[in-house]
Amino acid sequence: MGVYREEFVVSSSSRFELIDITDKVREIVSKSGIKNGIVHVFVPHATAAIIANEHEKGLINDYITLIKRLIPPDAPWEHNRIDNNAHAHLAAGIIGPSRSFPVVNGSILRGTWQNIFLVELDGPRSHRRVVVTVIGD
Ligand code: ZN
């Protein structure tokens, strides 16, 4: 069994943003040489998250609307007294910092409408790291 790990950096241009990282993850899986196993996609950040869903402009906006409604940035969160981004920490904690996918015959097994996104919750940021670990044979 082998383990291959690589990371890349993306930048965001607004406070909330979904950034499609599917192609980059696919490239790393291919480069890993691992044909069957698992790929784990992780952001080492407390105010960003990873999801898998459809890359459709309306749905991307709907996600951002939903996050803002569930966890309003301007609510009186205690963390905002020191660092005006409590909503981003809370949303990141709920959505989660990682997702895993099966790797089958050298490809990521995912639904037709499942692209992989980094969810920016406290942008804009010039340096969001994404760590991709491929485990298998
Ligand atoms: Zn903070």
mmCIF file of N, CA and C and ligand atoms in Angstrom:
data_model
loop_
_atom_site.group_PDB
_atom_site.id
_atom_site.type_symbol
_atom_site.label_atom_id
_atom_site.label_comp_id
_atom_site.label_asym_id
_atom_site.label_seq_id
_atom_site.Cartn_x
_atom_site.Cartn_y
_atom_site.Cartn_z
ATOM 1 N N MET A 1 0.847 -1.210 0.000
ATOM 2 C CA MET A 1 0.000 0.000 0.000
ATOM 3 C C MET A 1 0.874 1.249 0.000
ATOM 4 N N GLY A 2 0.501 2.235 -0.745
ATOM 5 C CA GLY A 2 1.295 3.454 -0.828
ATOM 6 C C GLY A 2 0.533 4.667 -0.335
ATOM 7 N N VAL A 3 1.296 5.675 0.017
ATOM 8 C CA VAL A 3 0.703 6.952 0.418
ATOM 9 C C VAL A 3 1.398 8.054 -0.378
ATOM 10 N N TYR A 4 0.622 8.901 -1.016
ATOM 11 C CA TYR A 4 1.186 10.018 -1.762
ATOM 12 C C TYR A 4 0.494 11.292 -1.285
ATOM 13 N N ARG A 5 1.298 12.289 -0.926
ATOM 14 C CA ARG A 5 0.686 13.531 -0.435
ATOM 15 C C ARG A 5 1.258 14.716 -1.185
ATOM 16 N N GLU A 6 0.372 15.625 -1.528
ATOM 17 C CA GLU A 6 0.814 16.833 -2.207
ATOM 18 C C GLU A 6 -0.125 17.960 -1.799
ATOM 19 N N GLU A 7 0.400 19.181 -1.756
ATOM 20 C CA GLU A 7 -0.513 20.278 -1.468
ATOM 21 C C GLU A 7 -0.395 21.366 -2.512
ATOM 22 N N PHE A 8 -1.446 22.161 -2.619
ATOM 23 C CA PHE A 8 -1.433 23.302 -3.531
ATOM 24 C C PHE A 8 -2.131 24.459 -2.828
ATOM 25 N N VAL A 9 -2.002 25.619 -3.437
ATOM 26 C CA VAL A 9 -2.530 26.835 -2.823
ATOM 27 C C VAL A 9 -3.556 27.451 -3.775
ATOM 28 N N VAL A 10 -4.669 27.915 -3.228
ATOM 29 C CA VAL A 10 -5.611 28.693 -4.033
ATOM 30 C C VAL A 10 -5.834 30.043 -3.351
ATOM 31 N N SER A 11 -6.229 31.020 -4.137
ATOM 32 C CA SER A 11 -6.565 32.315 -3.554
ATOM 33 C C SER A 11 -8.036 32.590 -3.800
ATOM 34 N N SER A 12 -8.627 33.334 -2.879
ATOM 35 C CA SER A 12 -10.044 33.686 -3.019
ATOM 36 C C SER A 12 -10.144 35.183 -3.234
ATOM 37 N N SER A 13 -11.251 35.613 -3.830
ATOM 38 C CA SER A 13 -11.367 37.038 -4.143
ATOM 39 C C SER A 13 -12.541 37.712 -3.447
ATOM 40 N N SER A 14 -13.334 36.930 -2.678
ATOM 41 C CA SER A 14 -14.384 37.595 -1.892
ATOM 42 C C SER A 14 -14.561 36.916 -0.532
ATOM 43 N N ARG A 15 -15.424 37.480 0.271
ATOM 44 C CA ARG A 15 -15.588 36.979 1.643
ATOM 45 C C ARG A 15 -16.107 35.544 1.639
ATOM 46 N N PHE A 16 -17.131 35.293 0.797
ATOM 47 C CA PHE A 16 -17.665 33.937 0.630
ATOM 48 C C PHE A 16 -17.444 33.519 -0.809
ATOM 49 N N GLU A 17 -16.947 32.322 -0.992
ATOM 50 C CA GLU A 17 -16.690 31.881 -2.356
ATOM 51 C C GLU A 17 -16.560 30.360 -2.391
ATOM 52 N N LEU A 18 -17.056 29.747 -3.469
ATOM 53 C CA LEU A 18 -16.808 28.325 -3.692
ATOM 54 C C LEU A 18 -15.825 28.223 -4.850
ATOM 55 N N ILE A 19 -14.700 27.570 -4.608
ATOM 56 C CA ILE A 19 -13.649 27.474 -5.622
ATOM 57 C C ILE A 19 -13.524 26.014 -6.049
ATOM 58 N N ASP A 20 -13.754 25.765 -7.322
ATOM 59 C CA ASP A 20 -13.720 24.387 -7.835
ATOM 60 C C ASP A 20 -12.272 23.908 -7.929
ATOM 61 N N ILE A 21 -11.954 22.862 -7.173
ATOM 62 C CA ILE A 21 -10.585 22.335 -7.159
ATOM 63 C C ILE A 21 -10.533 20.910 -7.738
ATOM 64 N N THR A 22 -11.599 20.511 -8.418
ATOM 65 C CA THR A 22 -11.684 19.132 -8.929
ATOM 66 C C THR A 22 -10.505 18.768 -9.831
ATOM 67 N N ASP A 23 -10.185 19.656 -10.775
ATOM 68 C CA ASP A 23 -9.124 19.322 -11.742
ATOM 69 C C ASP A 23 -7.788 19.136 -11.047
ATOM 70 N N LYS A 24 -7.530 19.991 -10.081
ATOM 71 C CA LYS A 24 -6.262 19.918 -9.352
ATOM 72 C C LYS A 24 -6.171 18.603 -8.556
ATOM 73 N N VAL A 25 -7.269 18.219 -7.911
ATOM 74 C CA VAL A 25 -7.276 16.965 -7.141
ATOM 75 C C VAL A 25 -7.108 15.780 -8.093
ATOM 76 N N ARG A 26 -7.786 15.840 -9.220
ATOM 77 C CA ARG A 26 -7.695 14.775 -10.220
ATOM 78 C C ARG A 26 -6.249 14.613 -10.718
ATOM 79 N N GLU A 27 -5.585 15.741 -10.966
ATOM 80 C CA GLU A 27 -4.181 15.713 -11.411
ATOM 81 C C GLU A 27 -3.291 15.007 -10.385
ATOM 82 N N ILE A 28 -3.512 15.327 -9.103
ATOM 83 C CA ILE A 28 -2.682 14.747 -8.041
ATOM 84 C C ILE A 28 -2.932 13.243 -7.941
ATOM 85 N N VAL A 29 -4.192 12.832 -8.056
ATOM 86 C CA VAL A 29 -4.500 11.395 -8.022
ATOM 87 C C VAL A 29 -3.781 10.698 -9.168
ATOM 88 N N SER A 30 -3.809 11.315 -10.332
ATOM 89 C CA SER A 30 -3.161 10.713 -11.487
ATOM 90 C C SER A 30 -1.649 10.638 -11.287
ATOM 91 N N LYS A 31 -1.068 11.736 -10.768
ATOM 92 C CA LYS A 31 0.370 11.776 -10.518
ATOM 93 C C LYS A 31 0.809 10.755 -9.457
ATOM 94 N N SER A 32 -0.086 10.463 -8.515
ATOM 95 C CA SER A 32 0.262 9.552 -7.406
ATOM 96 C C SER A 32 0.577 8.144 -7.885
ATOM 97 N N GLY A 33 0.020 7.766 -9.040
ATOM 98 C CA GLY A 33 0.217 6.410 -9.542
ATOM 99 C C GLY A 33 -0.638 5.381 -8.823
ATOM 100 N N ILE A 34 -1.406 5.825 -7.810
ATOM 101 C CA ILE A 34 -2.264 4.896 -7.066
ATOM 102 C C ILE A 34 -3.550 4.661 -7.859
ATOM 103 N N LYS A 35 -3.860 3.386 -8.039
ATOM 104 C CA LYS A 35 -5.003 3.022 -8.897
ATOM 105 C C LYS A 35 -6.275 2.764 -8.094
ATOM 106 N N ASN A 36 -6.101 2.197 -6.901
ATOM 107 C CA ASN A 36 -7.278 1.850 -6.104
ATOM 108 C C ASN A 36 -7.043 2.174 -4.638
ATOM 109 N N GLY A 37 -7.936 2.981 -4.089
ATOM 110 C CA GLY A 37 -7.785 3.380 -2.695
ATOM 111 C C GLY A 37 -8.718 4.526 -2.370
ATOM 112 N N ILE A 38 -8.158 5.514 -1.668
ATOM 113 C CA ILE A 38 -8.948 6.643 -1.167
ATOM 114 C C ILE A 38 -8.162 7.928 -1.411
ATOM 115 N N VAL A 39 -8.851 8.993 -1.792
ATOM 116 C CA VAL A 39 -8.203 10.314 -1.794
ATOM 117 C C VAL A 39 -8.887 11.183 -0.745
ATOM 118 N N HIS A 40 -8.059 11.796 0.087
ATOM 119 C CA HIS A 40 -8.538 12.645 1.174
ATOM 120 C C HIS A 40 -8.132 14.078 0.843
ATOM 121 N N VAL A 41 -9.101 14.972 0.859
ATOM 122 C CA VAL A 41 -8.865 16.381 0.501
ATOM 123 C C VAL A 41 -9.122 17.216 1.748
ATOM 124 N N PHE A 42 -8.106 17.967 2.201
ATOM 125 C CA PHE A 42 -8.165 18.612 3.517
ATOM 126 C C PHE A 42 -7.668 20.057 3.437
ATOM 127 N N VAL A 43 -8.370 20.962 4.106
ATOM 128 C CA VAL A 43 -7.866 22.336 4.231
ATOM 129 C C VAL A 43 -7.384 22.567 5.665
ATOM 130 N N PRO A 44 -6.105 22.933 5.852
ATOM 131 C CA PRO A 44 -5.590 23.195 7.205
ATOM 132 C C PRO A 44 -5.899 24.632 7.629
ATOM 133 N N HIS A 45 -7.196 24.937 7.672
ATOM 134 C CA HIS A 45 -7.639 26.303 8.012
ATOM 135 C C HIS A 45 -8.906 26.209 8.858
ATOM 136 N N ALA A 46 -9.081 27.150 9.781
ATOM 137 C CA ALA A 46 -10.256 27.142 10.666
ATOM 138 C C ALA A 46 -11.437 27.904 10.080
ATOM 139 N N THR A 47 -11.214 28.559 8.928
ATOM 140 C CA THR A 47 -12.297 29.367 8.357
ATOM 141 C C THR A 47 -12.532 29.046 6.876
ATOM 142 N N ALA A 48 -12.219 27.827 6.493
ATOM 143 C CA ALA A 48 -12.519 27.339 5.147
ATOM 144 C C ALA A 48 -12.967 25.893 5.280
ATOM 145 N N ALA A 49 -13.580 25.335 4.237
ATOM 146 C CA ALA A 49 -14.118 23.974 4.314
ATOM 147 C C ALA A 49 -14.067 23.330 2.924
ATOM 148 N N ILE A 50 -14.415 22.052 2.884
ATOM 149 C CA ILE A 50 -14.449 21.309 1.613
ATOM 150 C C ILE A 50 -15.840 20.690 1.445
ATOM 151 N N ILE A 51 -16.406 20.821 0.254
ATOM 152 C CA ILE A 51 -17.666 20.119 -0.053
ATOM 153 C C ILE A 51 -17.560 19.469 -1.433
ATOM 154 N N ALA A 52 -18.508 18.596 -1.725
ATOM 155 C CA ALA A 52 -18.630 18.011 -3.064
ATOM 156 C C ALA A 52 -20.053 18.252 -3.539
ATOM 157 N N ASN A 53 -20.189 18.974 -4.634
ATOM 158 C CA ASN A 53 -21.528 19.181 -5.191
ATOM 159 C C ASN A 53 -21.456 19.756 -6.597
ATOM 160 N N GLU A 54 -22.611 20.096 -7.122
ATOM 161 C CA GLU A 54 -22.700 20.487 -8.526
ATOM 162 C C GLU A 54 -22.093 21.867 -8.785
ATOM 163 N N HIS A 55 -21.343 21.959 -9.877
ATOM 164 C CA HIS A 55 -20.793 23.251 -10.271
ATOM 165 C C HIS A 55 -21.815 23.957 -11.168
ATOM 166 N N GLU A 56 -22.748 24.606 -10.511
ATOM 167 C CA GLU A 56 -23.774 25.376 -11.233
ATOM 168 C C GLU A 56 -23.870 26.714 -10.522
ATOM 169 N N LYS A 57 -23.784 27.793 -11.302
ATOM 170 C CA LYS A 57 -23.678 29.133 -10.743
ATOM 171 C C LYS A 57 -24.770 29.450 -9.706
ATOM 172 N N GLY A 58 -26.016 29.092 -10.037
ATOM 173 C CA GLY A 58 -27.129 29.356 -9.123
ATOM 174 C C GLY A 58 -26.971 28.600 -7.816
ATOM 175 N N LEU A 59 -26.573 27.335 -7.926
ATOM 176 C CA LEU A 59 -26.417 26.516 -6.721
ATOM 177 C C LEU A 59 -25.267 27.025 -5.851
ATOM 178 N N ILE A 60 -24.206 27.475 -6.497
ATOM 179 C CA ILE A 60 -23.073 28.050 -5.756
ATOM 180 C C ILE A 60 -23.557 29.258 -4.948
ATOM 181 N N ASN A 61 -24.342 30.124 -5.585
ATOM 182 C CA ASN A 61 -24.901 31.269 -4.852
ATOM 183 C C ASN A 61 -25.851 30.815 -3.750
ATOM 184 N N ASP A 62 -26.620 29.749 -4.014
ATOM 185 C CA ASP A 62 -27.545 29.225 -3.005
ATOM 186 C C ASP A 62 -26.788 28.738 -1.767
ATOM 187 N N TYR A 63 -25.659 28.087 -1.988
ATOM 188 C CA TYR A 63 -24.849 27.634 -0.857
ATOM 189 C C TYR A 63 -24.434 28.820 0.010
ATOM 190 N N ILE A 64 -23.978 29.868 -0.644
ATOM 191 C CA ILE A 64 -23.519 31.047 0.097
ATOM 192 C C ILE A 64 -24.694 31.683 0.845
ATOM 193 N N THR A 65 -25.838 31.752 0.188
ATOM 194 C CA THR A 65 -27.041 32.287 0.847
ATOM 195 C C THR A 65 -27.406 31.441 2.063
ATOM 196 N N LEU A 66 -27.377 30.119 1.898
ATOM 197 C CA LEU A 66 -27.722 29.216 3.002
ATOM 198 C C LEU A 66 -26.778 29.404 4.190
ATOM 199 N N ILE A 67 -25.490 29.464 3.904
ATOM 200 C CA ILE A 67 -24.502 29.622 4.985
ATOM 201 C C ILE A 67 -24.749 30.937 5.730
ATOM 202 N N LYS A 68 -25.006 32.003 4.982
ATOM 203 C CA LYS A 68 -25.242 33.317 5.615
ATOM 204 C C LYS A 68 -26.522 33.317 6.444
ATOM 205 N N ARG A 69 -27.545 32.553 5.980
ATOM 206 C CA ARG A 69 -28.807 32.499 6.730
ATOM 207 C C ARG A 69 -28.666 31.668 7.991
ATOM 208 N N LEU A 70 -27.955 30.538 7.880
ATOM 209 C CA LEU A 70 -27.789 29.661 9.040
ATOM 210 C C LEU A 70 -26.914 30.308 10.106
ATOM 211 N N ILE A 71 -25.872 30.982 9.643
ATOM 212 C CA ILE A 71 -24.879 31.547 10.566
ATOM 213 C C ILE A 71 -24.608 32.993 10.143
ATOM 214 N N PRO A 72 -25.512 33.910 10.510
ATOM 215 C CA PRO A 72 -25.374 35.292 10.040
ATOM 216 C C PRO A 72 -24.070 35.927 10.541
ATOM 217 N N PRO A 73 -23.281 36.481 9.614
ATOM 218 C CA PRO A 73 -22.002 37.083 10.007
ATOM 219 C C PRO A 73 -22.155 38.235 11.004
ATOM 220 N N ASP A 74 -23.305 38.942 10.956
ATOM 221 C CA ASP A 74 -23.443 40.121 11.819
ATOM 222 C C ASP A 74 -24.159 39.819 13.136
ATOM 223 N N ALA A 75 -24.381 38.547 13.456
ATOM 224 C CA ALA A 75 -24.975 38.192 14.761
ATOM 225 C C ALA A 75 -23.953 38.500 15.860
ATOM 226 N N PRO A 76 -24.427 38.656 17.116
ATOM 227 C CA PRO A 76 -23.495 39.063 18.188
ATOM 228 C C PRO A 76 -22.645 37.903 18.718
ATOM 229 N N TRP A 77 -21.842 37.305 17.869
ATOM 230 C CA TRP A 77 -20.958 36.205 18.272
ATOM 231 C C TRP A 77 -19.842 36.734 19.177
ATOM 232 N N GLU A 78 -19.519 35.976 20.192
ATOM 233 C CA GLU A 78 -18.490 36.428 21.145
ATOM 234 C C GLU A 78 -17.116 36.573 20.497
ATOM 235 N N HIS A 79 -16.805 35.664 19.564
ATOM 236 C CA HIS A 79 -15.479 35.692 18.924
ATOM 237 C C HIS A 79 -15.264 36.989 18.119
ATOM 238 N N ASN A 80 -16.373 37.630 17.746
ATOM 239 C CA ASN A 80 -16.240 38.873 16.962
ATOM 240 C C ASN A 80 -15.609 40.011 17.761
ATOM 241 N N ARG A 81 -15.563 39.852 19.092
ATOM 242 C CA ARG A 81 -14.913 40.890 19.916
ATOM 243 C C ARG A 81 -13.409 40.930 19.668
ATOM 244 N N ILE A 82 -12.850 39.771 19.271
ATOM 245 C CA ILE A 82 -11.401 39.753 19.069
ATOM 246 C C ILE A 82 -10.997 39.624 17.612
ATOM 247 N N ASP A 83 -11.921 39.155 16.784
ATOM 248 C CA ASP A 83 -11.522 38.761 15.438
ATOM 249 C C ASP A 83 -12.820 38.621 14.641
ATOM 250 N N ASN A 84 -13.149 39.537 13.827
ATOM 251 C CA ASN A 84 -14.489 39.648 13.263
ATOM 252 C C ASN A 84 -14.851 38.537 12.260
ATOM 253 N N ASN A 85 -14.685 37.287 12.674
ATOM 254 C CA ASN A 85 -14.984 36.207 11.733
ATOM 255 C C ASN A 85 -15.566 34.961 12.404
ATOM 256 N N ALA A 86 -16.339 35.168 13.470
ATOM 257 C CA ALA A 86 -16.927 34.014 14.173
ATOM 258 C C ALA A 86 -17.748 33.149 13.230
ATOM 259 N N HIS A 87 -18.530 33.792 12.362
ATOM 260 C CA HIS A 87 -19.388 33.036 11.433
ATOM 261 C C HIS A 87 -18.562 32.055 10.604
ATOM 262 N N ALA A 88 -17.355 32.485 10.219
ATOM 263 C CA ALA A 88 -16.509 31.646 9.364
ATOM 264 C C ALA A 88 -15.998 30.430 10.126
ATOM 265 N N HIS A 89 -15.591 30.632 11.381
ATOM 266 C CA HIS A 89 -15.160 29.501 12.202
ATOM 267 C C HIS A 89 -16.326 28.525 12.391
ATOM 268 N N LEU A 90 -17.531 29.062 12.698
ATOM 269 C CA LEU A 90 -18.680 28.204 12.986
ATOM 270 C C LEU A 90 -19.102 27.402 11.755
ATOM 271 N N ALA A 91 -19.159 28.072 10.613
ATOM 272 C CA ALA A 91 -19.556 27.375 9.379
ATOM 273 C C ALA A 91 -18.508 26.336 8.991
ATOM 274 N N ALA A 92 -17.239 26.697 9.135
ATOM 275 C CA ALA A 92 -16.169 25.752 8.789
ATOM 276 C C ALA A 92 -16.254 24.510 9.677
ATOM 277 N N GLY A 93 -16.571 24.722 10.952
ATOM 278 C CA GLY A 93 -16.687 23.586 11.867
ATOM 279 C C GLY A 93 -17.844 22.671 11.517
ATOM 280 N N ILE A 94 -18.938 23.268 11.067
ATOM 281 C CA ILE A 94 -20.116 22.462 10.729
ATOM 282 C C ILE A 94 -19.932 21.738 9.393
ATOM 283 N N ILE A 95 -19.422 22.444 8.397
ATOM 284 C CA ILE A 95 -19.245 21.818 7.069
ATOM 285 C C ILE A 95 -18.100 20.804 7.117
ATOM 286 N N GLY A 96 -17.031 21.166 7.794
ATOM 287 C CA GLY A 96 -15.902 20.250 7.945
ATOM 288 C C GLY A 96 -14.737 20.583 7.029
ATOM 289 N N PRO A 97 -13.520 20.270 7.503
ATOM 290 C CA PRO A 97 -12.318 20.643 6.763
ATOM 291 C C PRO A 97 -11.887 19.636 5.708
ATOM 292 N N SER A 98 -12.625 18.528 5.548
ATOM 293 C CA SER A 98 -12.153 17.526 4.578
ATOM 294 C C SER A 98 -13.289 16.692 4.014
ATOM 295 N N ARG A 99 -13.004 16.066 2.883
ATOM 296 C CA ARG A 99 -13.879 15.057 2.287
ATOM 297 C C ARG A 99 -12.979 13.974 1.711
ATOM 298 N N SER A 100 -13.480 12.749 1.682
ATOM 299 C CA SER A 100 -12.739 11.633 1.088
ATOM 300 C C SER A 100 -13.543 11.037 -0.051
ATOM 301 N N PHE A 101 -12.835 10.507 -1.041
ATOM 302 C CA PHE A 101 -13.480 9.895 -2.207
ATOM 303 C C PHE A 101 -12.772 8.590 -2.543
ATOM 304 N N PRO A 102 -13.516 7.619 -3.048
ATOM 305 C CA PRO A 102 -12.862 6.401 -3.518
ATOM 306 C C PRO A 102 -12.039 6.697 -4.783
ATOM 307 N N VAL A 103 -10.922 6.007 -4.897
ATOM 308 C CA VAL A 103 -10.151 6.027 -6.145
ATOM 309 C C VAL A 103 -10.279 4.640 -6.753
ATOM 310 N N VAL A 104 -10.790 4.582 -7.977
ATOM 311 C CA VAL A 104 -11.034 3.297 -8.643
ATOM 312 C C VAL A 104 -10.421 3.347 -10.039
ATOM 313 N N ASN A 105 -9.549 2.409 -10.304
ATOM 314 C CA ASN A 105 -8.864 2.352 -11.604
ATOM 315 C C ASN A 105 -8.219 3.684 -11.977
ATOM 316 N N GLY A 106 -7.633 4.335 -11.000
ATOM 317 C CA GLY A 106 -6.883 5.567 -11.251
ATOM 318 C C GLY A 106 -7.723 6.831 -11.317
ATOM 319 N N SER A 107 -9.045 6.692 -11.163
ATOM 320 C CA SER A 107 -9.918 7.879 -11.222
ATOM 321 C C SER A 107 -10.663 8.072 -9.911
ATOM 322 N N ILE A 108 -11.035 9.320 -9.645
ATOM 323 C CA ILE A 108 -11.858 9.603 -8.467
ATOM 324 C C ILE A 108 -13.284 9.154 -8.779
ATOM 325 N N LEU A 109 -13.824 8.311 -7.925
ATOM 326 C CA LEU A 109 -15.219 7.892 -8.104
ATOM 327 C C LEU A 109 -16.105 8.980 -7.484
ATOM 328 N N ARG A 110 -16.861 9.639 -8.330
ATOM 329 C CA ARG A 110 -17.759 10.683 -7.818
ATOM 330 C C ARG A 110 -18.953 10.763 -8.754
ATOM 331 N N GLY A 111 -20.039 11.332 -8.265
ATOM 332 C CA GLY A 111 -21.231 11.478 -9.088
ATOM 333 C C GLY A 111 -20.998 12.502 -10.194
ATOM 334 N N THR A 112 -21.812 12.415 -11.220
ATOM 335 C CA THR A 112 -21.718 13.366 -12.336
ATOM 336 C C THR A 112 -21.789 14.803 -11.835
ATOM 337 N N TRP A 113 -22.575 15.032 -10.786
ATOM 338 C CA TRP A 113 -22.769 16.396 -10.286
ATOM 339 C C TRP A 113 -22.027 16.627 -8.972
ATOM 340 N N GLN A 114 -20.919 15.929 -8.839
ATOM 341 C CA GLN A 114 -20.121 16.110 -7.619
ATOM 342 C C GLN A 114 -18.736 16.626 -7.963
ATOM 343 N N ASN A 115 -18.618 17.916 -8.068
ATOM 344 C CA ASN A 115 -17.292 18.524 -8.153
ATOM 345 C C ASN A 115 -16.809 18.803 -6.731
ATOM 346 N N ILE A 116 -15.504 19.022 -6.620
ATOM 347 C CA ILE A 116 -14.924 19.254 -5.293
ATOM 348 C C ILE A 116 -14.632 20.750 -5.155
ATOM 349 N N PHE A 117 -15.110 21.333 -4.060
ATOM 350 C CA PHE A 117 -14.944 22.775 -3.853
ATOM 351 C C PHE A 117 -14.267 23.083 -2.531
ATOM 352 N N LEU A 118 -13.399 24.073 -2.562
ATOM 353 C CA LEU A 118 -12.974 24.723 -1.324
ATOM 354 C C LEU A 118 -14.023 25.795 -1.042
ATOM 355 N N VAL A 119 -14.522 25.828 0.185
ATOM 356 C CA VAL A 119 -15.493 26.852 0.573
ATOM 357 C C VAL A 119 -14.750 27.926 1.362
ATOM 358 N N GLU A 120 -14.627 29.082 0.763
ATOM 359 C CA GLU A 120 -14.026 30.233 1.455
ATOM 360 C C GLU A 120 -15.104 30.902 2.296
ATOM 361 N N LEU A 121 -14.827 31.071 3.597
ATOM 362 C CA LEU A 121 -15.813 31.660 4.498
ATOM 363 C C LEU A 121 -15.330 32.970 5.115
ATOM 364 N N ASP A 122 -14.072 33.311 4.871
ATOM 365 C CA ASP A 122 -13.498 34.530 5.452
ATOM 366 C C ASP A 122 -12.450 35.141 4.517
ATOM 367 N N GLY A 123 -12.864 35.297 3.265
ATOM 368 C CA GLY A 123 -11.941 35.850 2.269
ATOM 369 C C GLY A 123 -12.007 37.356 2.238
ATOM 370 N N PRO A 124 -11.308 37.971 1.306
ATOM 371 C CA PRO A 124 -10.395 37.302 0.372
ATOM 372 C C PRO A 124 -9.073 36.913 1.031
ATOM 373 N N ARG A 125 -8.532 35.786 0.611
ATOM 374 C CA ARG A 125 -7.263 35.280 1.136
ATOM 375 C C ARG A 125 -6.371 34.911 -0.042
ATOM 376 N N SER A 126 -5.098 35.230 0.103
ATOM 377 C CA SER A 126 -4.171 34.953 -0.996
ATOM 378 C C SER A 126 -3.596 33.544 -0.914
ATOM 379 N N HIS A 127 -3.759 32.891 0.241
ATOM 380 C CA HIS A 127 -2.999 31.661 0.463
ATOM 381 C C HIS A 127 -3.831 30.640 1.232
ATOM 382 N N ARG A 128 -4.696 29.921 0.530
ATOM 383 C CA ARG A 128 -5.453 28.837 1.150
ATOM 384 C C ARG A 128 -4.830 27.531 0.711
ATOM 385 N N ARG A 129 -4.304 26.775 1.685
ATOM 386 C CA ARG A 129 -3.653 25.509 1.358
ATOM 387 C C ARG A 129 -4.681 24.382 1.258
ATOM 388 N N VAL A 130 -4.443 23.496 0.321
ATOM 389 C CA VAL A 130 -5.249 22.286 0.196
ATOM 390 C C VAL A 130 -4.282 21.108 0.193
ATOM 391 N N VAL A 131 -4.480 20.179 1.141
ATOM 392 C CA VAL A 131 -3.592 19.011 1.251
ATOM 393 C C VAL A 131 -4.351 17.790 0.724
ATOM 394 N N VAL A 132 -3.764 17.147 -0.257
ATOM 395 C CA VAL A 132 -4.389 15.978 -0.883
ATOM 396 C C VAL A 132 -3.550 14.753 -0.572
ATOM 397 N N THR A 133 -4.155 13.747 0.059
ATOM 398 C CA THR A 133 -3.446 12.505 0.393
ATOM 399 C C THR A 133 -4.142 11.346 -0.317
ATOM 400 N N VAL A 134 -3.359 10.611 -1.078
ATOM 401 C CA VAL A 134 -3.896 9.459 -1.799
ATOM 402 C C VAL A 134 -3.310 8.212 -1.147
ATOM 403 N N ILE A 135 -4.177 7.293 -0.740
ATOM 404 C CA ILE A 135 -3.747 6.082 -0.044
ATOM 405 C C ILE A 135 -4.288 4.879 -0.803
ATOM 406 N N GLY A 136 -3.425 3.941 -1.117
ATOM 407 C CA GLY A 136 -3.906 2.738 -1.792
ATOM 408 C C GLY A 136 -2.802 2.025 -2.536
ATOM 409 N N ASP A 137 -3.216 1.250 -3.523
ATOM 410 C CA ASP A 137 -2.251 0.463 -4.304
ATOM 411 C C ASP A 137 -2.201 0.940 -5.749
HETATM 412 ZN ZN ZN B 1 -11.166 34.161 14.200
#
